[in-house]
GROMACS .gro file of C-alpha atoms in nm:
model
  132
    1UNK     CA    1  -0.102   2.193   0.068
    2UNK     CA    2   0.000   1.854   0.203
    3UNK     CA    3   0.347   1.824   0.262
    4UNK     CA    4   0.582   1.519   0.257
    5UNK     CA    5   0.413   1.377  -0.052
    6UNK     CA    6   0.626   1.087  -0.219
    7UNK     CA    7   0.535   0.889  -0.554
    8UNK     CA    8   0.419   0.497  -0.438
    9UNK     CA    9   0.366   0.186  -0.618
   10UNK     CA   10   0.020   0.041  -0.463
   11UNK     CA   11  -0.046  -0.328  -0.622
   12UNK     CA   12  -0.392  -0.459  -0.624
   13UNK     CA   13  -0.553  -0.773  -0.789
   14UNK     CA   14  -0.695  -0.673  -1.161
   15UNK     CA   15  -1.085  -0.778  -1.022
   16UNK     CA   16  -1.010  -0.454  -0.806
   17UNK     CA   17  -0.917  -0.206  -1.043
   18UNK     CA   18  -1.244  -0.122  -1.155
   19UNK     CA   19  -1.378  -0.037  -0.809
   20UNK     CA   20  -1.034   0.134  -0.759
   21UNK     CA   21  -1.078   0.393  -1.037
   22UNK     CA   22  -1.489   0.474  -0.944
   23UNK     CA   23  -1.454   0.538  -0.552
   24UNK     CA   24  -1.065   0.545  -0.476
   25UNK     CA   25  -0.881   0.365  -0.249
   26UNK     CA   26  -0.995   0.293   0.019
   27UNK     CA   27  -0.919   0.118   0.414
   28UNK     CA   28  -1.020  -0.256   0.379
   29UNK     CA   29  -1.296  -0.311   0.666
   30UNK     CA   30  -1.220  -0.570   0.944
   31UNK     CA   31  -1.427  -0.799   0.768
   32UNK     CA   32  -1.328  -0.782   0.450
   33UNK     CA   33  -1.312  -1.137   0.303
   34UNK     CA   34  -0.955  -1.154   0.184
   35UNK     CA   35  -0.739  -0.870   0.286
   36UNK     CA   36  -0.375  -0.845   0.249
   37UNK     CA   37  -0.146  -0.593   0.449
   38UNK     CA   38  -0.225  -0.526   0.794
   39UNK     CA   39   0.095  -0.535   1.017
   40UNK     CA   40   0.122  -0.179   1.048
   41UNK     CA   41  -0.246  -0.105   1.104
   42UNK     CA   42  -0.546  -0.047   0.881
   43UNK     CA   43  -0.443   0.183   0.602
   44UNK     CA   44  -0.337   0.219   0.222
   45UNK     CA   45   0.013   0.048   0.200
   46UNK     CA   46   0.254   0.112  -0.126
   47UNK     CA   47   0.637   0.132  -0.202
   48UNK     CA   48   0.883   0.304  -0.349
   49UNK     CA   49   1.014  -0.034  -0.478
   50UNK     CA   50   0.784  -0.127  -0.764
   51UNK     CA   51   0.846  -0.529  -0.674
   52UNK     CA   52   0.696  -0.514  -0.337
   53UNK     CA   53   0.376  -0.367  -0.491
   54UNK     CA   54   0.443  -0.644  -0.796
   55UNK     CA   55   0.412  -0.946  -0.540
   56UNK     CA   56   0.016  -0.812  -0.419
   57UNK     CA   57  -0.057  -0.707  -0.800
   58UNK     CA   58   0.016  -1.120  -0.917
   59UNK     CA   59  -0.149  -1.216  -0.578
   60UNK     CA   60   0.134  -1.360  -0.503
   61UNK     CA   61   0.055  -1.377  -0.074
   62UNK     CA   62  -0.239  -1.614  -0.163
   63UNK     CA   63  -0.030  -1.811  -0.444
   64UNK     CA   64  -0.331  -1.781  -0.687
   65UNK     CA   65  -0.148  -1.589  -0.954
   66UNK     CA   66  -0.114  -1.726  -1.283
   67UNK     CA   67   0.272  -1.678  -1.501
   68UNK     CA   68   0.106  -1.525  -1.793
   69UNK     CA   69  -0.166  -1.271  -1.658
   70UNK     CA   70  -0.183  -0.934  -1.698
   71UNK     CA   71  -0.121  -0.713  -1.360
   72UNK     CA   72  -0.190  -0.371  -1.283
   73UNK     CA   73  -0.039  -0.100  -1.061
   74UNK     CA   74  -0.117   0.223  -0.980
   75UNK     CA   75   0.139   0.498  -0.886
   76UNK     CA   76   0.015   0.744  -0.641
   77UNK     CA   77   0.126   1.050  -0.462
   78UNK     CA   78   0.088   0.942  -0.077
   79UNK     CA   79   0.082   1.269   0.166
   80UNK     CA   80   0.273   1.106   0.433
   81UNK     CA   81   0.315   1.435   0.623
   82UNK     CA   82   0.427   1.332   0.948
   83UNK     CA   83   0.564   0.953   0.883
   84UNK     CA   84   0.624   0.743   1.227
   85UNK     CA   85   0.962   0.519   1.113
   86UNK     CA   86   0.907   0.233   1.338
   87UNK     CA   87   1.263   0.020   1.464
   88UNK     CA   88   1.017  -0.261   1.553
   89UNK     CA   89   0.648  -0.359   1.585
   90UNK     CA   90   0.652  -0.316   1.963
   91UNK     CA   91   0.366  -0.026   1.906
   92UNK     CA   92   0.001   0.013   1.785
   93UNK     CA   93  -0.035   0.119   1.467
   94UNK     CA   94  -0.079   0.424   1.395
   95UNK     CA   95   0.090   0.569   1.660
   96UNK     CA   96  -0.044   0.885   1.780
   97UNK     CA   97   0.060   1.193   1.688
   98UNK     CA   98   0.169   1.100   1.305
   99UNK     CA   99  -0.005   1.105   0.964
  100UNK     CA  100   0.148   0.774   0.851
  101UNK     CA  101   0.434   0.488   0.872
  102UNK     CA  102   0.738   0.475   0.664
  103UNK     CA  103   0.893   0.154   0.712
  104UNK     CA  104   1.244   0.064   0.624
  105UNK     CA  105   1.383  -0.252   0.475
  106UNK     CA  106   1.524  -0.448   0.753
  107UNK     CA  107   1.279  -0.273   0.985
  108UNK     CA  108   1.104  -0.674   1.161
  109UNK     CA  109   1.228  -0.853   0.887
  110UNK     CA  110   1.048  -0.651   0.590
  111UNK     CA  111   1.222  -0.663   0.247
  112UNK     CA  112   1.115  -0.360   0.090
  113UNK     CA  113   0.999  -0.015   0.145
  114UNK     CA  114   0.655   0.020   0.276
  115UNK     CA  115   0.433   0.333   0.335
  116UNK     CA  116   0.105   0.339   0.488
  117UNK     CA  117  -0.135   0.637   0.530
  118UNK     CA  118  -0.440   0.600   0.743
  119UNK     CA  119  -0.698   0.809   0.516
  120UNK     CA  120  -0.771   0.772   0.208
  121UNK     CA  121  -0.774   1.165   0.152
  122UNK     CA  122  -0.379   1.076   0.203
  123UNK     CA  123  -0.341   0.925  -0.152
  124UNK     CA  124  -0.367   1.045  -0.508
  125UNK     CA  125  -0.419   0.819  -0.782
  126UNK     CA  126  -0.159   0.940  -1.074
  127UNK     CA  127  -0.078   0.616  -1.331
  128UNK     CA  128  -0.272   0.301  -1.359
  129UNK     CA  129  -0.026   0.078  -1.525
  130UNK     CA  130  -0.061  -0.274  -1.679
  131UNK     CA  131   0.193  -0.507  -1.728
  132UNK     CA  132   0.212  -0.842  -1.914
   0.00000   0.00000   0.00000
């Protein structure tokens, strides 16, 4: 039984959803052709805070998003086990020895809450939600 498991907003553009709810999440490759979230290392990133998960659900990082779209968000269980709270980004992510990164807001200038597992096995699809 995986232990440490917390409930995570994970935003993703509504062209991904499909792909999302046939195969799971999964760890952008290296070459993925537009990719979003990498500071703390390849992995699955959501928040606790459902705006931080808003902002990659309107695309906002590419400033593509349209005003009057419909976005989607899923809320997952993430198995965070043991989480590696970094105090800057002085380190290779993910550090050895941990299952994943919970980051704090204020933690190299990040806003809002971040998780990020390494393995997909780490995350559990609960909600898809749409918003418009």
């Amino acid at each position: 039984m995986p232990h440490n498991v917390k409930l995570h907003w994970h935003g993703t553009k509504a062209s991904n959803i499909l792909s999302i709810l046939e195969q799971g999440l999964i760890i952008p490759p290296v070459n993925a052709i537009q990719c979003t979230g990498r500071m703390f290392g390849k992995g699955i990133y959501g928040s606790e805070q459902s705006t931080k998960a808003l902002n990659y659900a309107t695309n906002y990082w590419n400033q593509s998003g349209g005003n009057n779209q419909r976005v989607y968000m899923l809320l997952c269980e993430f198995a965070l086990g043991k989480a590696y709270s970094p105090t800057n980004l002085n380190v290779s992510f993910p550090v050895s020895g941990y299952d994943s990164t919970y980051v704090q807001p204020g933690t190299a200038n990040i806003i809002n809450q971040e998780s990020i597992v390494y393995s997909p096995e780490q995350v559990n699809i609960k909600y898809l939600c749409e918003f418009e």
